[in-house]
Amino acid sequence: MPQSIHLSPAIINTMAPPPPPPSLILSSLFTLILSSLLSSPALAEPNAAHHPHRHLRSLHFSLFQHETINKTGYFIVPGVAGPGVSQTTTPFGTMFVFHDPLTTAPDRASKLVGTSEGTSITSSLDGLRSLSIAKISLRLRNHTGSLSIVGGTHNVKPSNHPIVGGTGDFLFVQGYVTSSPVDLIGITVVYKLEFHIYWPPYA
């Protein structure tokens, strides 16, 4: 007949694992709560793809550039090939410099708010396209400073010029300026400049 074994309470206590200390329990509980909070959708970092312009401040407006041959614009280097000089064409390789006024309307007598100074080099054999670099200085109601643009220009079609830098109130800006011909008749030609300016979150 099997005999039952009776252990004393002292032996039973030595065989059972000791309970975890209160500090370990609190630490584990804190870790579990923190992990749950960090994985919560409400606290997750927003997806930039869904909000591409969430932090961008922008400014959009139009001005008009007036360029007069041998007054605000000059031929510095004559071209070597292609069509001759006209209101819309210049020979390939022609270098042209300008310092043109910018107004709020197509009329030259309208309010002056800035200048555009730079250079262009005819880069196509048909004489219609050029590489342009310009500094646009602006004195607007709430913004004063300059924008630097660079890019390709078509003499008779709209052209987009990326903004590559800025000063004053336009420091760190990004965006582009679209130049479109308005009036190409006479010694003074007029272009419409459409500004699309964006400030990054850190500006």
PDB file of N, CA, C and O in Angstrom, residues 147-201:
ATOM      1  N   LEU A 147      14.814  87.284 -55.158  1.00  0.00           N
ATOM      2  CA  LEU A 147      14.710  85.889 -55.586  1.00  0.00           C
ATOM      3  C   LEU A 147      15.737  85.664 -56.688  1.00  0.00           C
ATOM      4  O   LEU A 147      15.925  86.518 -57.548  1.00  0.00           O
ATOM      5  N   SER A 148      16.376  84.516 -56.678  1.00  0.00           N
ATOM      6  CA  SER A 148      17.298  84.132 -57.749  1.00  0.00           C
ATOM      7  C   SER A 148      16.665  83.004 -58.542  1.00  0.00           C
ATOM      8  O   SER A 148      16.229  81.993 -57.961  1.00  0.00           O
ATOM      9  N   ILE A 149      16.606  83.163 -59.865  1.00  0.00           N
ATOM     10  CA  ILE A 149      16.008  82.149 -60.723  1.00  0.00           C
ATOM     11  C   ILE A 149      16.993  81.767 -61.822  1.00  0.00           C
ATOM     12  O   ILE A 149      17.879  82.546 -62.184  1.00  0.00           O
ATOM     13  N   VAL A 150      16.833  80.570 -62.343  1.00  0.00           N
ATOM     14  CA  VAL A 150      17.673  80.085 -63.434  1.00  0.00           C
ATOM     15  C   VAL A 150      16.868  79.070 -64.237  1.00  0.00           C
ATOM     16  O   VAL A 150      16.014  78.367 -63.680  1.00  0.00           O
ATOM     17  N   GLY A 151      17.106  79.019 -65.544  1.00  0.00           N
ATOM     18  CA  GLY A 151      16.385  78.045 -66.357  1.00  0.00           C
ATOM     19  C   GLY A 151      16.327  78.447 -67.808  1.00  0.00           C
ATOM     20  O   GLY A 151      16.924  79.444 -68.232  1.00  0.00           O
ATOM     21  N   GLY A 152      15.580  77.667 -68.573  1.00  0.00           N
ATOM     22  CA  GLY A 152      15.429  77.929 -69.992  1.00  0.00           C
ATOM     23  C   GLY A 152      14.261  78.856 -70.274  1.00  0.00           C
ATOM     24  O   GLY A 152      13.213  78.767 -69.632  1.00  0.00           O
ATOM     25  N   THR A 153      14.447  79.750 -71.247  1.00  0.00           N
ATOM     26  CA  THR A 153      13.402  80.710 -71.624  1.00  0.00           C
ATOM     27  C   THR A 153      13.069  80.552 -73.099  1.00  0.00           C
ATOM     28  O   THR A 153      13.976  80.481 -73.940  1.00  0.00           O
ATOM     29  N   HIS A 154      11.780  80.481 -73.411  1.00  0.00           N
ATOM     30  CA  HIS A 154      11.321  80.493 -74.803  1.00  0.00           C
ATOM     31  C   HIS A 154      10.780  81.877 -75.098  1.00  0.00           C
ATOM     32  O   HIS A 154       9.988  82.421 -74.328  1.00  0.00           O
ATOM     33  N   ASN A 155      11.206  82.468 -76.201  1.00  0.00           N
ATOM     34  CA  ASN A 155      10.883  83.868 -76.475  1.00  0.00           C
ATOM     35  C   ASN A 155       9.403  84.119 -76.747  1.00  0.00           C
ATOM     36  O   ASN A 155       8.920  85.245 -76.539  1.00  0.00           O
ATOM     37  N   VAL A 156       8.667  83.120 -77.208  1.00  0.00           N
ATOM     38  CA  VAL A 156       7.267  83.358 -77.572  1.00  0.00           C
ATOM     39  C   VAL A 156       6.299  82.427 -76.845  1.00  0.00           C
ATOM     40  O   VAL A 156       5.105  82.436 -77.145  1.00  0.00           O
ATOM     41  N   LYS A 157       6.777  81.639 -75.888  1.00  0.00           N
ATOM     42  CA  LYS A 157       5.922  80.721 -75.139  1.00  0.00           C
ATOM     43  C   LYS A 157       6.196  80.870 -73.643  1.00  0.00           C
ATOM     44  O   LYS A 157       7.269  81.310 -73.243  1.00  0.00           O
ATOM     45  N   PRO A 158       5.227  80.494 -72.783  1.00  0.00           N
ATOM     46  CA  PRO A 158       5.467  80.540 -71.340  1.00  0.00           C
ATOM     47  C   PRO A 158       6.631  79.627 -70.948  1.00  0.00           C
ATOM     48  O   PRO A 158       6.804  78.545 -71.508  1.00  0.00           O
ATOM     49  N   SER A 159       7.420  80.088 -69.979  1.00  0.00           N
ATOM     50  CA  SER A 159       8.586  79.326 -69.520  1.00  0.00           C
ATOM     51  C   SER A 159       8.617  79.337 -67.994  1.00  0.00           C
ATOM     52  O   SER A 159       8.388  80.390 -67.373  1.00  0.00           O
ATOM     53  N   ASN A 160       8.906  78.195 -67.404  1.00  0.00           N
ATOM     54  CA  ASN A 160       9.017  78.079 -65.950  1.00  0.00           C
ATOM     55  C   ASN A 160      10.479  78.157 -65.528  1.00  0.00           C
ATOM     56  O   ASN A 160      11.334  77.460 -66.092  1.00  0.00           O
ATOM     57  N   HIS A 161      10.757  78.994 -64.542  1.00  0.00           N
ATOM     58  CA  HIS A 161      12.117  79.156 -64.034  1.00  0.00           C
ATOM     59  C   HIS A 161      12.143  78.788 -62.547  1.00  0.00           C
ATOM     60  O   HIS A 161      11.491  79.469 -61.742  1.00  0.00           O
ATOM     61  N   PRO A 162      12.863  77.758 -62.162  1.00  0.00           N
ATOM     62  CA  PRO A 162      12.931  77.385 -60.754  1.00  0.00           C
ATOM     63  C   PRO A 162      13.582  78.479 -59.915  1.00  0.00           C
ATOM     64  O   PRO A 162      14.526  79.147 -60.359  1.00  0.00           O
ATOM     65  N   ILE A 163      13.059  78.680 -58.711  1.00  0.00           N
ATOM     66  CA  ILE A 163      13.682  79.584 -57.743  1.00  0.00           C
ATOM     67  C   ILE A 163      14.782  78.810 -57.023  1.00  0.00           C
ATOM     68  O   ILE A 163      14.531  77.753 -56.443  1.00  0.00           O
ATOM     69  N   VAL A 164      16.004  79.315 -57.071  1.00  0.00           N
ATOM     70  CA  VAL A 164      17.140  78.595 -56.486  1.00  0.00           C
ATOM     71  C   VAL A 164      17.658  79.257 -55.212  1.00  0.00           C
ATOM     72  O   VAL A 164      18.605  78.756 -54.594  1.00  0.00           O
ATOM     73  N   GLY A 165      17.064  80.373 -54.809  1.00  0.00           N
ATOM     74  CA  GLY A 165      17.499  81.026 -53.581  1.00  0.00           C
ATOM     75  C   GLY A 165      16.774  82.331 -53.376  1.00  0.00           C
ATOM     76  O   GLY A 165      16.027  82.801 -54.238  1.00  0.00           O
ATOM     77  N   GLY A 166      16.999  82.925 -52.196  1.00  0.00           N
ATOM     78  CA  GLY A 166      16.353  84.186 -51.890  1.00  0.00           C
ATOM     79  C   GLY A 166      17.050  84.905 -50.758  1.00  0.00           C
ATOM     80  O   GLY A 166      17.876  84.327 -50.046  1.00  0.00           O
ATOM     81  N   THR A 167      16.729  86.189 -50.586  1.00  0.00           N
ATOM     82  CA  THR A 167      17.281  86.994 -49.498  1.00  0.00           C
ATOM     83  C   THR A 167      16.149  87.746 -48.817  1.00  0.00           C
ATOM     84  O   THR A 167      15.022  87.827 -49.330  1.00  0.00           O
ATOM     85  N   GLY A 168      16.452  88.342 -47.668  1.00  0.00           N
ATOM     86  CA  GLY A 168      15.455  89.119 -46.949  1.00  0.00           C
ATOM     87  C   GLY A 168      14.280  88.265 -46.518  1.00  0.00           C
ATOM     88  O   GLY A 168      14.456  87.169 -45.965  1.00  0.00           O
ATOM     89  N   ASP A 169      13.074  88.728 -46.796  1.00  0.00           N
ATOM     90  CA  ASP A 169      11.879  87.967 -46.437  1.00  0.00           C
ATOM     91  C   ASP A 169      11.717  86.702 -47.263  1.00  0.00           C
ATOM     92  O   ASP A 169      10.845  85.876 -46.963  1.00  0.00           O
ATOM     93  N   PHE A 170      12.532  86.544 -48.312  1.00  0.00           N
ATOM     94  CA  PHE A 170      12.444  85.365 -49.177  1.00  0.00           C
ATOM     95  C   PHE A 170      13.580  84.373 -48.914  1.00  0.00           C
ATOM     96  O   PHE A 170      13.862  83.509 -49.750  1.00  0.00           O
ATOM     97  N   LEU A 171      14.214  84.480 -47.767  1.00  0.00           N
ATOM     98  CA  LEU A 171      15.296  83.554 -47.423  1.00  0.00           C
ATOM     99  C   LEU A 171      14.746  82.131 -47.314  1.00  0.00           C
ATOM    100  O   LEU A 171      13.700  81.901 -46.705  1.00  0.00           O
ATOM    101  N   PHE A 172      15.450  81.175 -47.936  1.00  0.00           N
ATOM    102  CA  PHE A 172      15.126  79.737 -47.917  1.00  0.00           C
ATOM    103  C   PHE A 172      13.910  79.361 -48.764  1.00  0.00           C
ATOM    104  O   PHE A 172      13.468  78.213 -48.727  1.00  0.00           O
ATOM    105  N   VAL A 173      13.335  80.305 -49.536  1.00  0.00           N
ATOM    106  CA  VAL A 173      12.120  79.957 -50.268  1.00  0.00           C
ATOM    107  C   VAL A 173      12.413  78.986 -51.409  1.00  0.00           C
ATOM    108  O   VAL A 173      13.549  78.857 -51.880  1.00  0.00           O
ATOM    109  N   GLN A 174      11.355  78.306 -51.844  1.00  0.00           N
ATOM    110  CA  GLN A 174      11.386  77.425 -53.004  1.00  0.00           C
ATOM    111  C   GLN A 174      10.224  77.805 -53.914  1.00  0.00           C
ATOM    112  O   GLN A 174       9.383  78.628 -53.554  1.00  0.00           O
ATOM    113  N   GLY A 175      10.173  77.212 -55.104  1.00  0.00           N
ATOM    114  CA  GLY A 175       9.073  77.479 -56.014  1.00  0.00           C
ATOM    115  C   GLY A 175       9.555  77.761 -57.422  1.00  0.00           C
ATOM    116  O   GLY A 175      10.633  77.314 -57.826  1.00  0.00           O
ATOM    117  N   TYR A 176       8.766  78.528 -58.175  1.00  0.00           N
ATOM    118  CA  TYR A 176       9.120  78.820 -59.563  1.00  0.00           C
ATOM    119  C   TYR A 176       8.444  80.098 -60.018  1.00  0.00           C
ATOM    120  O   TYR A 176       7.474  80.583 -59.408  1.00  0.00           O
ATOM    121  N   VAL A 177       8.983  80.669 -61.098  1.00  0.00           N
ATOM    122  CA  VAL A 177       8.421  81.870 -61.717  1.00  0.00           C
ATOM    123  C   VAL A 177       8.138  81.550 -63.182  1.00  0.00           C
ATOM    124  O   VAL A 177       9.025  81.078 -63.902  1.00  0.00           O
ATOM    125  N   THR A 178       6.923  81.792 -63.617  1.00  0.00           N
ATOM    126  CA  THR A 178       6.537  81.569 -65.011  1.00  0.00           C
ATOM    127  C   THR A 178       6.575  82.887 -65.770  1.00  0.00           C
ATOM    128  O   THR A 178       5.932  83.863 -65.373  1.00  0.00           O
ATOM    129  N   SER A 179       7.348  82.917 -66.858  1.00  0.00           N
ATOM    130  CA  SER A 179       7.467  84.109 -67.697  1.00  0.00           C
ATOM    131  C   SER A 179       6.698  83.880 -68.998  1.00  0.00           C
ATOM    132  O   SER A 179       6.932  82.884 -69.693  1.00  0.00           O
ATOM    133  N   SER A 180       5.798  84.814 -69.333  1.00  0.00           N
ATOM    134  CA  SER A 180       4.992  84.700 -70.552  1.00  0.00           C
ATOM    135  C   SER A 180       5.009  86.021 -71.311  1.00  0.00           C
ATOM    136  O   SER A 180       4.849  87.077 -70.699  1.00  0.00           O
ATOM    137  N   PRO A 181       5.210  85.989 -72.629  1.00  0.00           N
ATOM    138  CA  PRO A 181       5.187  87.237 -73.410  1.00  0.00           C
ATOM    139  C   PRO A 181       3.791  87.836 -73.453  1.00  0.00           C
ATOM    140  O   PRO A 181       2.797  87.136 -73.608  1.00  0.00           O
ATOM    141  N   VAL A 182       3.730  89.166 -73.289  1.00  0.00           N
ATOM    142  CA  VAL A 182       2.462  89.895 -73.354  1.00  0.00           C
ATOM    143  C   VAL A 182       2.423  90.794 -74.578  1.00  0.00           C
ATOM    144  O   VAL A 182       1.442  90.817 -75.321  1.00  0.00           O
ATOM    145  N   ASP A 183       3.510  91.536 -74.817  1.00  0.00           N
ATOM    146  CA  ASP A 183       3.578  92.460 -75.948  1.00  0.00           C
ATOM    147  C   ASP A 183       4.997  92.418 -76.505  1.00  0.00           C
ATOM    148  O   ASP A 183       5.949  92.813 -75.835  1.00  0.00           O
ATOM    149  N   LEU A 184       5.157  91.950 -77.746  1.00  0.00           N
ATOM    150  CA  LEU A 184       6.469  91.830 -78.373  1.00  0.00           C
ATOM    151  C   LEU A 184       6.637  92.792 -79.542  1.00  0.00           C
ATOM    152  O   LEU A 184       7.501  92.604 -80.387  1.00  0.00           O
ATOM    153  N   ILE A 185       5.814  93.831 -79.587  1.00  0.00           N
ATOM    154  CA  ILE A 185       5.861  94.802 -80.685  1.00  0.00           C
ATOM    155  C   ILE A 185       6.526  96.096 -80.204  1.00  0.00           C
ATOM    156  O   ILE A 185       6.201  96.607 -79.130  1.00  0.00           O
ATOM    157  N   GLY A 186       7.482  96.600 -80.987  1.00  0.00           N
ATOM    158  CA  GLY A 186       8.149  97.838 -80.633  1.00  0.00           C
ATOM    159  C   GLY A 186       9.477  97.585 -79.937  1.00  0.00           C
ATOM    160  O   GLY A 186       9.912  96.441 -79.758  1.00  0.00           O
ATOM    161  N   ILE A 187      10.136  98.668 -79.539  1.00  0.00           N
ATOM    162  CA  ILE A 187      11.457  98.515 -78.896  1.00  0.00           C
ATOM    163  C   ILE A 187      11.339  98.097 -77.432  1.00  0.00           C
ATOM    164  O   ILE A 187      12.321  97.669 -76.830  1.00  0.00           O
ATOM    165  N   THR A 188      10.151  98.230 -76.865  1.00  0.00           N
ATOM    166  CA  THR A 188       9.913  97.779 -75.494  1.00  0.00           C
ATOM    167  C   THR A 188       8.992  96.570 -75.524  1.00  0.00           C
ATOM    168  O   THR A 188       7.882  96.635 -76.079  1.00  0.00           O
ATOM    169  N   VAL A 189       9.455  95.470 -74.968  1.00  0.00           N
ATOM    170  CA  VAL A 189       8.645  94.253 -74.886  1.00  0.00           C
ATOM    171  C   VAL A 189       8.208  94.065 -73.445  1.00  0.00           C
ATOM    172  O   VAL A 189       8.881  94.507 -72.503  1.00  0.00           O
ATOM    173  N   VAL A 190       7.064  93.406 -73.262  1.00  0.00           N
ATOM    174  CA  VAL A 190       6.483  93.217 -71.930  1.00  0.00           C
ATOM    175  C   VAL A 190       6.260  91.731 -71.696  1.00  0.00           C
ATOM    176  O   VAL A 190       5.737  91.016 -72.561  1.00  0.00           O
ATOM    177  N   TYR A 191       6.676  91.282 -70.508  1.00  0.00           N
ATOM    178  CA  TYR A 191       6.472  89.894 -70.092  1.00  0.00           C
ATOM    179  C   TYR A 191       5.694  89.865 -68.784  1.00  0.00           C
ATOM    180  O   TYR A 191       5.892  90.727 -67.914  1.00  0.00           O
ATOM    181  N   LYS A 192       4.840  88.883 -68.644  1.00  0.00           N
ATOM    182  CA  LYS A 192       4.125  88.668 -67.388  1.00  0.00           C
ATOM    183  C   LYS A 192       4.888  87.633 -66.566  1.00  0.00           C
ATOM    184  O   LYS A 192       5.212  86.549 -67.064  1.00  0.00           O
ATOM    185  N   LEU A 193       5.174  87.965 -65.315  1.00  0.00           N
ATOM    186  CA  LEU A 193       5.864  87.050 -64.410  1.00  0.00           C
ATOM    187  C   LEU A 193       4.884  86.590 -63.341  1.00  0.00           C
ATOM    188  O   LEU A 193       4.349  87.409 -62.583  1.00  0.00           O
ATOM    189  N   GLU A 194       4.650  85.296 -63.279  1.00  0.00           N
ATOM    190  CA  GLU A 194       3.763  84.717 -62.263  1.00  0.00           C
ATOM    191  C   GLU A 194       4.621  84.016 -61.212  1.00  0.00           C
ATOM    192  O   GLU A 194       5.373  83.094 -61.532  1.00  0.00           O
ATOM    193  N   PHE A 195       4.497  84.467 -59.974  1.00  0.00           N
ATOM    194  CA  PHE A 195       5.325  83.966 -58.878  1.00  0.00           C
ATOM    195  C   PHE A 195       4.556  82.923 -58.066  1.00  0.00           C
ATOM    196  O   PHE A 195       3.407  83.155 -57.682  1.00  0.00           O
ATOM    197  N   HIS A 196       5.231  81.811 -57.803  1.00  0.00           N
ATOM    198  CA  HIS A 196       4.690  80.750 -56.947  1.00  0.00           C
ATOM    199  C   HIS A 196       5.786  80.417 -55.929  1.00  0.00           C
ATOM    200  O   HIS A 196       6.724  79.673 -56.225  1.00  0.00           O
ATOM    201  N   ILE A 197       5.647  81.005 -54.744  1.00  0.00           N
ATOM    202  CA  ILE A 197       6.716  80.965 -53.736  1.00  0.00           C
ATOM    203  C   ILE A 197       6.240  80.163 -52.530  1.00  0.00           C
ATOM    204  O   ILE A 197       5.109  80.341 -52.055  1.00  0.00           O
ATOM    205  N   TYR A 198       7.123  79.284 -52.020  1.00  0.00           N
ATOM    206  CA  TYR A 198       6.798  78.453 -50.853  1.00  0.00           C
ATOM    207  C   TYR A 198       7.921  78.549 -49.825  1.00  0.00           C
ATOM    208  O   TYR A 198       9.104  78.460 -50.174  1.00  0.00           O
ATOM    209  N   TRP A 199       7.521  78.746 -48.573  1.00  0.00           N
ATOM    210  CA  TRP A 199       8.481  78.735 -47.474  1.00  0.00           C
ATOM    211  C   TRP A 199       8.470  77.359 -46.809  1.00  0.00           C
ATOM    212  O   TRP A 199       7.394  76.850 -46.453  1.00  0.00           O
ATOM    213  N   PRO A 200       9.623  76.722 -46.605  1.00  0.00           N
ATOM    214  CA  PRO A 200       9.672  75.435 -45.903  1.00  0.00           C
ATOM    215  C   PRO A 200       9.395  75.642 -44.406  1.00  0.00           C
ATOM    216  O   PRO A 200       9.429  76.769 -43.916  1.00  0.00           O
ATOM    217  N   PRO A 201       9.121  74.561 -43.667  1.00  0.00           N
ATOM    218  CA  PRO A 201       8.756  74.694 -42.251  1.00  0.00           C
ATOM    219  C   PRO A 201       9.826  75.381 -41.414  1.00  0.00           C
ATOM    220  O   PRO A 201       9.504  76.025 -40.422  1.00  0.00           O
TER     221      PRO A 201
END
